[in-house]
Tab-separated table of N, CA and C in Angstrom:
chain	number	residue	atom	x	y	z
A	1	MET	N	16.762	-37.317	-246.470
A	1	MET	CA	15.941	-38.275	-245.761
A	1	MET	C	15.371	-37.598	-244.522
A	2	THR	N	14.100	-37.812	-244.267
A	2	THR	CA	13.478	-37.279	-243.051
A	2	THR	C	12.911	-38.425	-242.228
A	3	ALA	N	12.848	-38.213	-240.947
A	3	ALA	CA	12.324	-39.231	-240.030
A	3	ALA	C	10.806	-39.260	-240.116
A	4	LYS	N	10.239	-40.429	-240.023
A	4	LYS	CA	8.789	-40.607	-240.028
A	4	LYS	C	8.352	-41.106	-238.647
A	5	PRO	N	7.213	-40.628	-238.152
A	5	PRO	CA	6.735	-41.065	-236.835
A	5	PRO	C	6.451	-42.566	-236.799
A	6	ILE	N	6.704	-43.164	-235.658
A	6	ILE	CA	6.363	-44.571	-235.432
A	6	ILE	C	5.543	-44.669	-234.150
A	7	LEU	N	4.782	-45.709	-234.010
A	7	LEU	CA	3.994	-45.982	-232.800
A	7	LEU	C	3.134	-44.798	-232.379
A	8	GLU	N	2.558	-44.101	-233.353
A	8	GLU	CA	1.777	-42.906	-233.036
A	8	GLU	C	0.600	-43.190	-232.107
A	9	LYS	N	0.067	-44.406	-232.153
A	9	LYS	CA	-1.052	-44.766	-231.278
A	9	LYS	C	-0.623	-44.734	-229.800
A	10	HIS	N	0.633	-45.047	-229.536
A	10	HIS	CA	1.132	-45.121	-228.165
A	10	HIS	C	1.923	-43.882	-227.759
A	11	PHE	N	2.563	-43.234	-228.715
A	11	PHE	CA	3.467	-42.110	-228.454
A	11	PHE	C	3.018	-40.962	-229.348
A	12	TYR	N	2.068	-40.180	-228.864
A	12	TYR	CA	1.473	-39.137	-229.692
A	12	TYR	C	1.698	-37.774	-229.074
A	13	HIS	N	1.300	-36.746	-229.789
A	13	HIS	CA	1.490	-35.392	-229.281
A	13	HIS	C	0.178	-34.635	-229.302
A	14	ASP	N	0.121	-33.622	-228.482
A	14	ASP	CA	-0.991	-32.687	-228.452
A	14	ASP	C	-0.362	-31.344	-228.109
A	15	GLY	N	0.063	-30.626	-229.111
A	15	GLY	CA	0.839	-29.418	-228.874
A	15	GLY	C	2.318	-29.773	-228.888
A	16	ARG	N	2.991	-29.676	-227.748
A	16	ARG	CA	4.421	-29.969	-227.675
A	16	ARG	C	4.721	-31.453	-227.546
A	17	GLY	N	3.783	-32.256	-227.173
A	17	GLY	CA	4.021	-33.696	-227.162
A	17	GLY	C	4.172	-34.300	-225.790
A	18	PRO	N	4.549	-35.587	-225.757
A	18	PRO	CA	4.703	-36.312	-224.493
A	18	PRO	C	5.741	-35.660	-223.593
A	19	GLU	N	5.594	-35.877	-222.306
A	19	GLU	CA	6.503	-35.291	-221.320
A	19	GLU	C	7.504	-36.340	-220.849
A	20	LEU	N	8.753	-36.140	-221.199
A	20	LEU	CA	9.820	-37.052	-220.809
A	20	LEU	C	10.015	-37.009	-219.295
A	21	GLN	N	10.036	-38.181	-218.671
A	21	GLN	CA	10.256	-38.277	-217.233
A	21	GLN	C	11.661	-38.757	-216.898
A	22	ARG	N	12.169	-39.704	-217.704
A	22	ARG	CA	13.481	-40.267	-217.384
A	22	ARG	C	14.097	-40.890	-218.635
A	23	VAL	N	15.402	-40.682	-218.802
A	23	VAL	CA	16.188	-41.364	-219.824
A	23	VAL	C	16.939	-42.476	-219.100
A	24	ILE	N	16.878	-43.679	-219.632
A	24	ILE	CA	17.483	-44.834	-218.954
A	24	ILE	C	18.739	-45.260	-219.712
A	25	TRP	N	19.872	-45.173	-219.005
A	25	TRP	CA	21.168	-45.541	-219.575
A	25	TRP	C	21.650	-46.839	-218.954
A	26	GLN	N	22.446	-47.581	-219.712
A	26	GLN	CA	23.110	-48.753	-219.144
A	26	GLN	C	24.125	-48.258	-218.121
A	27	SER	N	24.571	-49.119	-217.229
A	27	SER	CA	25.454	-48.707	-216.139
A	27	SER	C	26.759	-48.087	-216.623
A	28	ASN	N	27.183	-48.371	-217.868
A	28	ASN	CA	28.410	-47.770	-218.381
A	28	ASN	C	28.217	-46.301	-218.767
A	29	GLY	N	26.975	-45.827	-218.792
A	29	GLY	CA	26.687	-44.435	-219.109
A	29	GLY	C	26.812	-44.096	-220.582
A	30	LYS	N	27.015	-45.078	-221.424
A	30	LYS	CA	27.188	-44.839	-222.852
A	30	LYS	C	26.045	-45.379	-223.693
A	31	ASP	N	25.416	-46.437	-223.247
A	31	ASP	CA	24.379	-47.101	-224.037
A	31	ASP	C	22.993	-46.684	-223.564
A	32	LEU	N	22.213	-46.156	-224.495
A	32	LEU	CA	20.854	-45.725	-224.202
A	32	LEU	C	19.922	-46.929	-224.250
A	33	LEU	N	19.195	-47.165	-223.159
A	33	LEU	CA	18.300	-48.322	-223.076
A	33	LEU	C	16.835	-47.973	-223.315
A	34	GLY	N	16.420	-46.765	-222.946
A	34	GLY	CA	15.020	-46.426	-223.138
A	34	GLY	C	14.619	-45.120	-222.493
A	35	PHE	N	13.294	-44.903	-222.463
A	35	PHE	CA	12.712	-43.679	-221.933
A	35	PHE	C	11.455	-44.004	-221.145
A	36	GLU	N	11.111	-43.120	-220.219
A	36	GLU	CA	9.820	-43.155	-219.529
A	36	GLU	C	9.153	-41.802	-219.762
A	37	TYR	N	7.845	-41.822	-220.018
A	37	TYR	CA	7.160	-40.583	-220.357
A	37	TYR	C	5.663	-40.685	-220.032
A	38	PHE	N	5.031	-39.502	-220.002
A	38	PHE	CA	3.575	-39.398	-219.911
A	38	PHE	C	3.066	-38.774	-221.207
A	39	ASN	N	1.953	-39.276	-221.729
A	39	ASN	CA	1.305	-38.627	-222.855
A	39	ASN	C	0.605	-37.377	-222.354
A	40	PRO	N	0.275	-36.437	-223.265
A	40	PRO	CA	-0.255	-35.139	-222.847
A	40	PRO	C	-1.494	-35.189	-221.957
A	41	ASP	N	-2.380	-36.149	-222.175
A	41	ASP	CA	-3.612	-36.184	-221.389
A	41	ASP	C	-3.562	-37.159	-220.215
A	42	ASP	N	-2.394	-37.709	-219.916
A	42	ASP	CA	-2.256	-38.647	-218.797
A	42	ASP	C	-2.255	-37.942	-217.447
A	43	GLU	N	-2.877	-38.570	-216.477
A	43	GLU	CA	-2.749	-38.136	-215.086
A	43	GLU	C	-1.390	-38.635	-214.601
A	44	TYR	N	-0.690	-37.827	-213.822
A	44	TYR	CA	0.638	-38.204	-213.341
A	44	TYR	C	0.535	-39.247	-212.237
A	45	SER	N	0.525	-40.519	-212.652
A	45	SER	CA	0.520	-41.629	-211.701
A	45	SER	C	1.365	-42.750	-212.288
A	46	LEU	N	1.866	-43.628	-211.444
A	46	LEU	CA	2.690	-44.741	-211.922
A	46	LEU	C	1.934	-45.630	-212.898
A	47	ALA	N	0.628	-45.740	-212.734
A	47	ALA	CA	-0.170	-46.575	-213.637
A	47	ALA	C	-0.164	-46.040	-215.065
A	48	ASN	N	0.017	-44.732	-215.233
A	48	ASN	CA	0.009	-44.117	-216.563
A	48	ASN	C	1.396	-43.891	-217.147
A	49	LEU	N	2.446	-44.172	-216.400
A	49	LEU	CA	3.814	-43.960	-216.881
A	49	LEU	C	4.100	-44.925	-218.031
A	50	LYS	N	4.505	-44.384	-219.186
A	50	LYS	CA	4.789	-45.187	-220.373
A	50	LYS	C	6.292	-45.467	-220.455
A	51	HIS	N	6.644	-46.560	-221.119
A	51	HIS	CA	8.038	-46.969	-221.243
A	51	HIS	C	8.344	-47.305	-222.700
A	52	ILE	N	9.495	-46.870	-223.170
A	52	ILE	CA	10.011	-47.287	-224.471
A	52	ILE	C	11.352	-47.952	-224.214
A	53	ARG	N	11.485	-49.188	-224.645
A	53	ARG	CA	12.748	-49.922	-224.513
A	53	ARG	C	13.404	-50.017	-225.888
A	54	LEU	N	14.667	-49.651	-225.967
A	54	LEU	CA	15.393	-49.688	-227.225
A	54	LEU	C	16.243	-50.948	-227.294
A	55	ASP	N	16.098	-51.704	-228.374
A	55	ASP	CA	16.884	-52.915	-228.593
A	55	ASP	C	17.655	-52.773	-229.898
A	56	ASN	N	18.938	-53.081	-229.864
A	56	ASN	CA	19.774	-53.092	-231.068
A	56	ASN	C	19.773	-51.771	-231.820
A	57	VAL	N	19.768	-50.662	-231.114
A	57	VAL	CA	19.833	-49.346	-231.748
A	57	VAL	C	21.287	-49.035	-232.040
A	58	ILE	N	21.573	-48.672	-233.283
A	58	ILE	CA	22.948	-48.378	-233.680
A	58	ILE	C	23.275	-46.903	-233.476
A	59	ALA	N	22.338	-46.029	-233.783
A	59	ALA	CA	22.561	-44.592	-233.624
A	59	ALA	C	21.254	-43.942	-233.184
A	60	TYR	N	21.359	-42.832	-232.472
A	60	TYR	CA	20.176	-42.117	-232.036
A	60	TYR	C	20.505	-40.653	-231.881
A	61	SER	N	19.473	-39.826	-231.919
A	61	SER	CA	19.619	-38.397	-231.709
A	61	SER	C	18.618	-37.981	-230.653
A	62	MET	N	19.080	-37.212	-229.677
A	62	MET	CA	18.170	-36.736	-228.639
A	62	MET	C	17.806	-35.267	-228.849
A	63	ALA	N	18.219	-34.684	-229.985
A	63	ALA	CA	17.862	-33.306	-230.297
A	63	ALA	C	16.415	-33.253	-230.764
A	64	THR	N	15.760	-32.141	-230.525
A	64	THR	CA	14.365	-31.993	-230.927
A	64	THR	C	14.266	-31.478	-232.354
A	65	VAL	N	13.069	-31.488	-232.896
A	65	VAL	CA	12.837	-30.964	-234.236
A	65	VAL	C	13.218	-29.486	-234.300
A	66	ASP	N	13.124	-28.774	-233.163
A	66	ASP	CA	13.508	-27.363	-233.119
A	66	ASP	C	14.989	-27.186	-233.437
A	67	VAL	N	15.793	-28.204	-233.113
A	67	VAL	CA	17.240	-28.116	-233.305
A	67	VAL	C	17.639	-28.519	-234.715
A	68	HIS	N	17.119	-29.634	-235.207
A	68	HIS	CA	17.604	-30.135	-236.494
A	68	HIS	C	16.514	-30.325	-237.545
A	69	GLY	N	15.327	-29.866	-237.320
A	69	GLY	CA	14.289	-29.923	-238.332
A	69	GLY	C	13.911	-31.317	-238.779
A	70	CYS	N	14.182	-32.311	-237.947
A	70	CYS	CA	13.848	-33.692	-238.240
A	70	CYS	C	14.618	-34.243	-239.437
A	71	ASN	N	15.763	-33.646	-239.768
A	71	ASN	CA	16.632	-34.164	-240.815
A	71	ASN	C	17.607	-35.147	-240.204
A	72	LEU	N	17.788	-36.284	-240.839
A	72	LEU	CA	18.715	-37.277	-240.326
A	72	LEU	C	20.122	-36.968	-240.793
A	73	ALA	N	21.096	-37.155	-239.918
A	73	ALA	CA	22.487	-36.912	-240.264
A	73	ALA	C	23.007	-38.015	-241.169
A	74	ASN	N	23.851	-37.641	-242.112
A	74	ASN	CA	24.528	-38.611	-242.964
A	74	ASN	C	25.908	-38.068	-243.330
A	75	ALA	N	26.641	-38.756	-244.161
A	75	ALA	CA	28.008	-38.362	-244.495
A	75	ALA	C	28.075	-37.010	-245.197
A	76	ASN	N	26.984	-36.552	-245.792
A	76	ASN	CA	26.984	-35.289	-246.527
A	76	ASN	C	26.651	-34.092	-245.636
A	77	CYS	N	26.319	-34.318	-244.389
A	77	CYS	CA	25.947	-33.224	-243.482
A	77	CYS	C	27.203	-32.593	-242.891
A	78	GLY	N	27.123	-31.321	-242.609
A	78	GLY	CA	28.238	-30.640	-241.952
A	78	GLY	C	27.713	-29.680	-240.908
A	79	GLY	N	28.466	-29.477	-239.864
A	79	GLY	CA	28.065	-28.546	-238.820
A	79	GLY	C	28.556	-27.133	-239.135
A	80	HIS	N	27.803	-26.143	-238.697
A	80	HIS	CA	28.169	-24.747	-238.925
A	80	HIS	C	28.091	-24.012	-237.604
A	81	ILE	N	29.005	-23.104	-237.412
A	81	ILE	CA	29.017	-22.296	-236.180
A	81	ILE	C	28.354	-20.967	-236.452
């Protein structure tokens, strides 16, 4: 299974992609609530800062495609050193 892009109209790339500004965690430091970012052609101003809010997310990966090739982990996956 491979991941498919979502919300491409709002969260797109031009080369390396959007620039992450902040990861937002719940106060317990365990639950991921969302992200703030700028798209590649945005001017760095508060008016252009984009937000993604995560609701009811069961699992997530913060590794890039460079790390895992956009393959989703499942019970058949194993780590190698």
